[in-house]
Tab-separated table of C-alpha atoms in Angstrom:
chain	number	residue	atom	x	y	z
A	53	UNK	CA	-6.555	-21.614	-1.742
A	54	UNK	CA	-6.847	-17.824	-2.287
A	55	UNK	CA	-4.284	-17.229	-5.018
A	56	UNK	CA	-5.408	-14.043	-6.852
A	57	UNK	CA	-4.563	-13.413	-10.503
A	58	UNK	CA	-5.096	-10.252	-12.484
A	59	UNK	CA	-4.706	-10.695	-16.224
A	60	UNK	CA	-4.548	-7.623	-18.560
A	61	UNK	CA	-6.967	-5.734	-16.227
A	62	UNK	CA	-7.844	-2.191	-17.212
A	63	UNK	CA	-10.317	0.349	-16.019
A	64	UNK	CA	-11.367	3.309	-18.062
A	65	UNK	CA	-13.975	6.085	-17.698
A	66	UNK	CA	-14.413	7.527	-21.262
A	67	UNK	CA	-10.962	8.870	-22.076
A	68	UNK	CA	-9.578	8.640	-18.580
A	69	UNK	CA	-7.457	5.599	-17.815
A	70	UNK	CA	-7.596	4.565	-14.106
A	71	UNK	CA	-5.702	1.293	-14.366
A	72	UNK	CA	-3.831	0.305	-17.554
A	73	UNK	CA	-3.124	-3.467	-18.455
A	74	UNK	CA	-2.505	-4.617	-14.899
A	75	UNK	CA	-0.884	-8.063	-14.675
A	76	UNK	CA	-0.123	-9.686	-11.318
A	77	UNK	CA	-0.102	-13.028	-9.559
A	78	UNK	CA	-0.622	-12.880	-5.755
A	79	UNK	CA	0.344	-16.104	-4.005
A	80	UNK	CA	-1.818	-17.921	-1.381
A	81	UNK	CA	-1.229	-16.397	2.078
A	82	UNK	CA	0.882	-13.571	0.656
A	83	UNK	CA	0.838	-10.025	2.112
A	84	UNK	CA	0.900	-7.753	-0.956
A	85	UNK	CA	0.894	-3.942	-0.730
A	86	UNK	CA	-0.295	-1.627	-3.565
A	87	UNK	CA	1.744	1.537	-2.979
A	88	UNK	CA	1.542	4.866	-4.703
A	89	UNK	CA	0.379	8.434	-4.509
A	90	UNK	CA	-3.292	9.566	-4.594
A	91	UNK	CA	-4.865	8.889	-8.001
A	92	UNK	CA	-2.335	6.192	-9.142
A	93	UNK	CA	-5.061	3.456	-9.398
A	94	UNK	CA	-4.340	1.409	-6.357
A	95	UNK	CA	-7.789	1.720	-4.724
A	96	UNK	CA	-9.445	1.183	-8.137
A	97	UNK	CA	-7.457	-2.012	-8.457
A	98	UNK	CA	-8.613	-3.254	-5.089
A	99	UNK	CA	-12.206	-2.305	-5.781
A	100	UNK	CA	-12.160	-4.293	-8.994
A	101	UNK	CA	-10.822	-7.324	-7.147
A	102	UNK	CA	-13.611	-6.877	-4.511
A	103	UNK	CA	-16.236	-6.555	-7.203
A	104	UNK	CA	-17.157	-2.978	-6.159
A	105	UNK	CA	-15.915	-1.666	-9.558
A	106	UNK	CA	-16.531	-3.225	-12.941
A	107	UNK	CA	-13.485	-3.879	-14.957
A	108	UNK	CA	-13.278	-2.529	-18.579
A	109	UNK	CA	-10.952	-5.269	-19.866
A	110	UNK	CA	-9.165	-8.343	-18.560
A	111	UNK	CA	-9.794	-11.188	-16.064
A	112	UNK	CA	-9.663	-11.487	-12.272
A	113	UNK	CA	-9.298	-14.978	-10.780
A	114	UNK	CA	-9.624	-15.867	-7.145
A	115	UNK	CA	-8.421	-19.485	-6.707
A	116	UNK	CA	-9.663	-21.380	-9.677
A	117	UNK	CA	-12.733	-19.075	-10.183
A	118	UNK	CA	-13.128	-16.335	-12.726
A	119	UNK	CA	-14.822	-13.691	-10.696
A	120	UNK	CA	-15.513	-10.918	-13.273
A	121	UNK	CA	-19.276	-11.434	-13.082
A	122	UNK	CA	-19.489	-12.483	-9.398
A	123	UNK	CA	-21.129	-10.177	-6.883
A	124	UNK	CA	-18.824	-8.994	-3.986
A	125	UNK	CA	-20.633	-11.278	-1.456
A	126	UNK	CA	-19.764	-14.308	-3.580
A	127	UNK	CA	-16.035	-13.681	-3.877
A	128	UNK	CA	-15.246	-14.854	-0.247
A	129	UNK	CA	-13.251	-11.729	0.676
A	130	UNK	CA	-13.508	-9.252	3.556
A	131	UNK	CA	-12.717	-5.527	3.255
A	132	UNK	CA	-11.377	-3.015	5.785
A	133	UNK	CA	-11.843	0.608	4.665
A	134	UNK	CA	-10.230	3.906	5.750
A	135	UNK	CA	-13.685	4.843	7.092
A	136	UNK	CA	-14.724	2.362	9.725
A	137	UNK	CA	-18.283	2.013	8.618
A	138	UNK	CA	-19.576	0.827	11.938
A	139	UNK	CA	-23.261	0.830	12.983
A	140	UNK	CA	-23.655	3.532	15.648
A	141	UNK	CA	-26.840	2.008	17.158
A	142	UNK	CA	-25.082	-1.437	17.723
A	143	UNK	CA	-22.656	-2.463	20.372
A	144	UNK	CA	-19.174	-3.591	19.407
A	145	UNK	CA	-20.363	-7.193	19.937
A	146	UNK	CA	-23.200	-6.679	17.441
A	147	UNK	CA	-21.030	-4.874	15.006
A	148	UNK	CA	-18.673	-7.789	14.906
A	149	UNK	CA	-21.443	-10.328	14.703
A	150	UNK	CA	-23.347	-8.551	11.900
A	151	UNK	CA	-21.549	-10.259	8.931
A	152	UNK	CA	-22.417	-13.686	10.419
A	153	UNK	CA	-26.142	-12.762	10.563
A	154	UNK	CA	-26.030	-11.380	6.921
A	155	UNK	CA	-24.389	-14.546	5.659
A	156	UNK	CA	-26.883	-16.751	7.607
A	157	UNK	CA	-24.186	-18.498	9.642
A	158	UNK	CA	-25.901	-20.841	12.112
A	159	UNK	CA	-26.616	-18.782	15.315
A	160	UNK	CA	-25.022	-21.391	17.488
A	161	UNK	CA	-21.577	-20.445	15.994
A	162	UNK	CA	-21.869	-16.695	16.447
A	163	UNK	CA	-20.694	-16.218	19.978
A	164	UNK	CA	-17.627	-18.361	19.705
A	165	UNK	CA	-16.547	-16.733	16.404
A	166	UNK	CA	-17.252	-13.169	17.695
A	167	UNK	CA	-15.146	-13.831	20.930
A	168	UNK	CA	-12.364	-15.382	18.849
A	169	UNK	CA	-12.203	-12.301	16.584
A	170	UNK	CA	-12.523	-10.001	19.531
A	171	UNK	CA	-9.642	-11.601	21.399
A	172	UNK	CA	-7.283	-11.357	18.334
A	173	UNK	CA	-7.695	-7.515	18.284
A	174	UNK	CA	-7.907	-7.077	22.128
A	175	UNK	CA	-11.508	-5.832	22.291
A	176	UNK	CA	-12.884	-8.096	25.021
A	177	UNK	CA	-13.319	-5.129	27.447
A	178	UNK	CA	-15.241	-3.046	24.936
A	179	UNK	CA	-17.885	-5.471	23.595
A	180	UNK	CA	-20.858	-3.769	25.217
A	181	UNK	CA	-19.876	-0.237	24.164
A	182	UNK	CA	-21.190	1.586	21.144
A	183	UNK	CA	-18.835	3.044	18.504
A	184	UNK	CA	-19.286	6.662	19.838
A	185	UNK	CA	-17.693	5.570	23.083
A	186	UNK	CA	-14.509	4.295	21.375
A	187	UNK	CA	-11.315	5.985	20.265
A	188	UNK	CA	-10.243	5.902	16.599
A	189	UNK	CA	-7.840	3.082	17.205
A	190	UNK	CA	-10.542	1.019	18.898
A	191	UNK	CA	-13.029	1.573	16.063
A	192	UNK	CA	-10.402	0.407	13.569
A	193	UNK	CA	-9.970	-2.738	15.628
A	194	UNK	CA	-13.685	-3.298	15.552
A	195	UNK	CA	-13.592	-3.037	11.697
A	196	UNK	CA	-10.706	-5.553	11.695
A	197	UNK	CA	-12.578	-7.928	13.967
A	198	UNK	CA	-15.661	-7.625	11.681
A	199	UNK	CA	-13.481	-8.674	8.782
A	200	UNK	CA	-11.804	-11.458	10.676
A	201	UNK	CA	-15.073	-13.052	11.948
A	202	UNK	CA	-16.217	-14.029	8.457
A	203	UNK	CA	-13.065	-16.254	8.080
A	204	UNK	CA	-12.705	-15.287	4.387
A	205	UNK	CA	-10.028	-16.613	1.938
A	206	UNK	CA	-8.608	-13.065	1.526
A	207	UNK	CA	-8.510	-9.685	3.144
A	208	UNK	CA	-8.491	-6.374	1.224
A	209	UNK	CA	-7.493	-3.329	3.232
A	210	UNK	CA	-7.819	0.186	1.877
A	211	UNK	CA	-5.758	2.736	3.757
A	212	UNK	CA	-6.967	1.292	7.125
A	213	UNK	CA	-4.581	3.418	9.196
A	214	UNK	CA	-4.982	6.841	7.643
A	215	UNK	CA	-7.281	8.184	10.244
A	216	UNK	CA	-5.093	7.273	13.112
A	217	UNK	CA	-2.426	9.368	14.845
A	218	UNK	CA	1.219	8.442	14.534
A	219	UNK	CA	1.504	6.344	17.734
A	220	UNK	CA	-1.706	4.409	17.006
A	221	UNK	CA	-0.499	3.786	13.417
A	222	UNK	CA	2.583	2.097	14.701
A	223	UNK	CA	0.703	-0.147	17.193
A	224	UNK	CA	-2.057	-1.035	14.753
A	225	UNK	CA	0.421	-1.748	12.057
A	226	UNK	CA	2.153	-4.279	14.320
A	227	UNK	CA	-1.303	-5.800	15.160
A	228	UNK	CA	-2.128	-6.195	11.437
A	229	UNK	CA	1.300	-7.868	10.884
A	230	UNK	CA	0.688	-10.319	13.711
A	231	UNK	CA	-2.851	-11.045	12.579
A	232	UNK	CA	-1.563	-12.000	9.116
A	233	UNK	CA	0.972	-14.326	10.695
A	234	UNK	CA	-1.807	-15.900	12.843
A	235	UNK	CA	-4.548	-16.082	10.258
A	236	UNK	CA	-2.366	-16.989	7.190
A	237	UNK	CA	-4.796	-15.405	4.665
A	238	UNK	CA	-3.936	-13.753	1.391
A	239	UNK	CA	-3.953	-9.903	2.134
A	240	UNK	CA	-3.975	-7.082	-0.321
A	241	UNK	CA	-3.228	-3.744	1.400
A	242	UNK	CA	-3.513	-0.268	-0.206
A	243	UNK	CA	-1.509	2.650	1.045
A	244	UNK	CA	0.360	5.838	0.029
A	245	UNK	CA	2.680	5.414	3.057
A	246	UNK	CA	5.948	3.735	2.046
A	247	UNK	CA	6.789	2.923	5.708
A	248	UNK	CA	3.640	0.841	5.951
A	249	UNK	CA	4.646	-0.865	2.708
A	250	UNK	CA	8.195	-1.560	3.893
A	251	UNK	CA	7.111	-2.927	7.257
A	252	UNK	CA	4.067	-4.991	6.307
A	253	UNK	CA	4.586	-6.446	2.820
A	254	UNK	CA	5.978	-9.619	1.500
A	255	UNK	CA	5.969	-7.923	-1.844
A	256	UNK	CA	5.209	-4.332	-2.894
A	257	UNK	CA	3.590	-3.157	-6.109
A	258	UNK	CA	4.592	0.506	-6.765
A	259	UNK	CA	2.019	2.223	-8.990
A	260	UNK	CA	1.807	5.542	-10.812
A	261	UNK	CA	-0.747	6.856	-13.237
A	262	UNK	CA	-2.469	3.499	-13.435
A	263	UNK	CA	0.740	1.614	-14.368
A	264	UNK	CA	2.895	-0.810	-12.361
A	265	UNK	CA	6.337	0.726	-11.918
A	266	UNK	CA	7.991	-2.144	-10.007
A	267	UNK	CA	7.117	-5.254	-8.205
A	268	UNK	CA	9.410	-6.852	-5.533
A	269	UNK	CA	10.150	-7.487	-1.932
A	270	UNK	CA	10.589	-4.269	0.145
A	271	UNK	CA	14.394	-4.660	0.104
A	272	UNK	CA	14.549	-5.331	-3.604
A	273	UNK	CA	12.693	-2.109	-4.256
A	274	UNK	CA	14.679	-0.114	-1.731
A	275	UNK	CA	18.066	-1.410	-2.885
A	276	UNK	CA	17.470	-1.541	-6.618
A	277	UNK	CA	14.647	0.944	-7.682
A	278	UNK	CA	13.563	0.387	-11.228
A	279	UNK	CA	13.265	4.062	-12.099
A	280	UNK	CA	13.467	7.549	-10.598
A	281	UNK	CA	9.823	7.428	-9.610
A	282	UNK	CA	10.328	4.371	-7.382
A	283	UNK	CA	13.604	5.776	-6.109
A	284	UNK	CA	11.933	9.127	-5.030
A	285	UNK	CA	8.945	7.259	-3.447
A	286	UNK	CA	10.625	4.662	-1.344
A	287	UNK	CA	12.764	5.588	1.639
A	288	UNK	CA	12.601	8.121	4.471
A	289	UNK	CA	14.044	10.413	3.247
A	290	UNK	CA	13.680	9.519	-0.288
A	291	UNK	CA	16.728	8.693	-2.451
A	292	UNK	CA	18.794	11.715	-3.372
A	293	UNK	CA	18.610	12.310	-7.155
A	294	UNK	CA	21.043	14.618	-8.811
A	295	UNK	CA	21.279	15.546	-12.525
A	296	UNK	CA	24.696	15.760	-14.227
A	297	UNK	CA	27.009	14.354	-16.790
A	298	UNK	CA	28.933	11.115	-16.913
A	299	UNK	CA	32.043	10.379	-18.964
A	300	UNK	CA	34.384	7.427	-18.568
A	301	UNK	CA	32.829	6.523	-15.224
A	302	UNK	CA	33.043	10.014	-13.786
A	303	UNK	CA	29.863	11.826	-12.825
A	304	UNK	CA	30.049	15.576	-12.436
A	305	UNK	CA	27.548	18.349	-11.550
A	306	UNK	CA	27.508	21.526	-9.513
A	307	UNK	CA	29.278	20.817	-6.081
A	308	UNK	CA	29.584	17.051	-6.951
A	309	UNK	CA	32.200	14.722	-8.599
A	310	UNK	CA	31.970	11.031	-8.182
A	311	UNK	CA	34.459	8.756	-10.002
A	312	UNK	CA	34.902	4.991	-10.237
A	313	UNK	CA	31.383	4.334	-11.551
A	314	UNK	CA	31.329	1.152	-13.616
A	315	UNK	CA	29.195	1.845	-16.600
A	316	UNK	CA	29.543	2.180	-20.362
A	317	UNK	CA	27.119	5.060	-20.482
A	318	UNK	CA	28.273	8.544	-21.333
A	319	UNK	CA	26.267	11.772	-21.360
A	320	UNK	CA	23.444	13.241	-19.285
A	321	UNK	CA	22.287	10.949	-16.399
A	322	UNK	CA	20.724	11.139	-12.963
A	323	UNK	CA	22.775	9.904	-10.037
A	324	UNK	CA	21.047	8.539	-6.969
A	325	UNK	CA	22.138	7.681	-3.513
A	326	UNK	CA	20.603	7.199	-0.036
A	327	UNK	CA	21.158	9.534	2.819
A	328	UNK	CA	22.632	6.818	4.950
A	329	UNK	CA	25.202	5.811	2.299
A	330	UNK	CA	27.054	9.068	2.424
A	331	UNK	CA	29.808	9.808	4.939
A	332	UNK	CA	31.584	12.853	6.081
A	333	UNK	CA	35.089	13.383	4.534
A	334	UNK	CA	38.125	15.558	5.339
A	335	UNK	CA	39.475	16.122	1.806
A	336	UNK	CA	39.104	14.983	-1.722
A	337	UNK	CA	35.343	14.859	-1.180
A	338	UNK	CA	32.699	13.839	-3.784
A	339	UNK	CA	30.473	16.621	-2.562
A	340	UNK	CA	31.517	19.930	-1.208
A	341	UNK	CA	28.703	22.390	-0.453
A	342	UNK	CA	27.260	24.750	2.181
A	343	UNK	CA	24.735	23.386	4.653
A	344	UNK	CA	21.104	24.325	3.777
A	345	UNK	CA	19.530	22.955	6.935
A	346	UNK	CA	20.288	20.803	10.041
A	347	UNK	CA	17.668	18.497	11.675
A	348	UNK	CA	18.277	16.563	14.808
A	349	UNK	CA	16.266	13.296	14.610
A	350	UNK	CA	17.300	11.833	17.899
A	351	UNK	CA	19.159	8.714	16.734
A	352	UNK	CA	20.946	10.734	14.034
A	353	UNK	CA	21.307	14.219	12.430
A	354	UNK	CA	20.029	15.036	8.992
A	355	UNK	CA	21.905	17.706	7.078
A	356	UNK	CA	20.804	19.000	3.708
A	357	UNK	CA	22.608	20.976	1.049
A	358	UNK	CA	21.964	22.116	-2.473
A	359	UNK	CA	23.791	20.029	-5.035
A	360	UNK	CA	23.377	20.506	-8.823
A	361	UNK	CA	20.214	22.457	-8.051
A	362	UNK	CA	18.635	19.633	-5.900
A	363	UNK	CA	18.276	19.467	-2.167
A	364	UNK	CA	20.353	16.588	-0.975
A	365	UNK	CA	19.990	14.943	2.442
A	366	UNK	CA	22.827	13.237	4.327
A	367	UNK	CA	22.410	11.305	7.590
A	368	UNK	CA	25.279	11.704	10.069
A	369	UNK	CA	25.841	10.939	13.741
A	370	UNK	CA	23.534	12.402	16.404
A	371	UNK	CA	26.416	14.259	18.066
A	372	UNK	CA	27.309	16.176	14.774
A	373	UNK	CA	27.249	19.899	15.229
A	374	UNK	CA	27.264	22.460	12.467
A	375	UNK	CA	25.565	25.731	11.385
A	376	UNK	CA	23.627	26.582	8.308
A	377	UNK	CA	26.115	27.951	5.752
A	378	UNK	CA	29.075	25.886	7.018
A	379	UNK	CA	30.730	24.030	4.118
A	380	UNK	CA	30.467	20.268	4.478
A	381	UNK	CA	32.430	17.528	2.578
A	382	UNK	CA	30.829	14.223	1.838
A	383	UNK	CA	31.937	11.020	0.210
A	384	UNK	CA	29.692	8.270	-1.423
A	385	UNK	CA	30.921	4.793	-2.176
A	386	UNK	CA	30.554	4.052	-5.933
A	387	UNK	CA	28.894	0.740	-4.971
A	388	UNK	CA	26.136	2.664	-3.198
A	389	UNK	CA	25.328	4.848	-6.258
A	390	UNK	CA	22.478	4.307	-8.743
A	391	UNK	CA	22.310	5.584	-12.288
A	392	UNK	CA	19.185	6.414	-14.225
A	393	UNK	CA	18.503	7.441	-17.783
A	394	UNK	CA	18.089	11.222	-17.837
A	395	UNK	CA	15.176	11.166	-20.331
A	396	UNK	CA	13.243	8.024	-19.280
A	397	UNK	CA	14.094	7.763	-15.710
A	398	UNK	CA	14.776	4.079	-16.094
A	399	UNK	CA	17.555	2.354	-14.171
A	400	UNK	CA	20.608	1.938	-16.480
A	401	UNK	CA	23.398	0.722	-14.154
A	402	UNK	CA	24.487	0.090	-10.642
A	403	UNK	CA	28.091	1.167	-9.978
A	404	UNK	CA	30.567	-0.827	-8.092
C-alpha cells in the first residue's frame, strides 16, 4: 500500500512561507498532479514527500509509516526530475541498472529487471549507447526506466517533460499515462502545464502562493472552478473573466448584457465563461463588440474582442471568416456562466 497523507504540512524559510498548512490524502495507485505557476510551492511539497526538504510543521505518512525523520532512500519512492541526471560515462543499460547496485539488489536479478524496465519505455535498441548519443526524449525515457527498475511503492515526477519539444511532450505524456496503467503505482506529478494536468491526472491539486486553491478531478476543476485563480489557470484558452454588475439576475458591463442568471447576489461580480460555450448570434446578442484578433487553429477559429476592458476569446467554426474591426455578436447560455465574488474571487453561484 502506498497511500500518502500530508497533515498540516508547512515549509517556512524565516519569514517566507513556501507551503502553508497543506492537507491531502493521496489514494493507493492514484495519479495526482500538483499544478500551479512557478513559486507556488508544488515542487517544495514534492521534495518534502521525498525527504529532500525538511518540513517545518506537520506530518507526512507513506502507508502506515510516519516518514518525517526517514532518509529519502528509506521511503521506497523513485523520483524523475526535469534534469535527467544521467551518468555520462555509463551506457543506458548501466544507468538503468545503477539503482539496483546502490540498493544491493542481488546481482542475479539485475538483467531481468533492467530489460523489463527498458522494454516498458522502448529503449531496447539503445542500451549500449551513452547519454550523449541520445535525443532529449530518449534521455527522459532512460530516467523513467531508472525509476521503474527499483519497483518502488510510489513515483514522484517533477516537471519531467519541460525540456522536451511539443511533439515529444505529447508522445512521452502518453507513455507516462500507459506506464501508470501498467505499473499501478501511486504517482505524484508536478507541472505548471494545465494540459498535462488535465490529460494525466486522476485528481488535480491547484496551488498558488503555498496554498491549495482546489482539489478535484480534471473535469470538476474545469467545469466548476472554485475561484477566479483556478478559472484563469485551467483551460486553453483560460476561462473568460469579465467584471461588471449584476441586479435581479441581469449582468451588465461594457459591450455585454446577460440575463436569466439564477442568483440572489446583487452588485459588483465577475462573470466567467469558456470560449467554446459562446455561439455566434444574429440579433439580441449578449455581447456585441468589434473583433480584436482572428486566429485560425485548424479545427476551429479563435476570435477575440475587448469586453468590459478584458480580452475575451470565442471559439467558432474553422470556416468562419471576418476581419479585425468587424462587429461580432455572441450569445452565452446562462447555464454556461460562472459567477465569482468581485472582492475575494471565490465562486458564488452557477447560473442556469
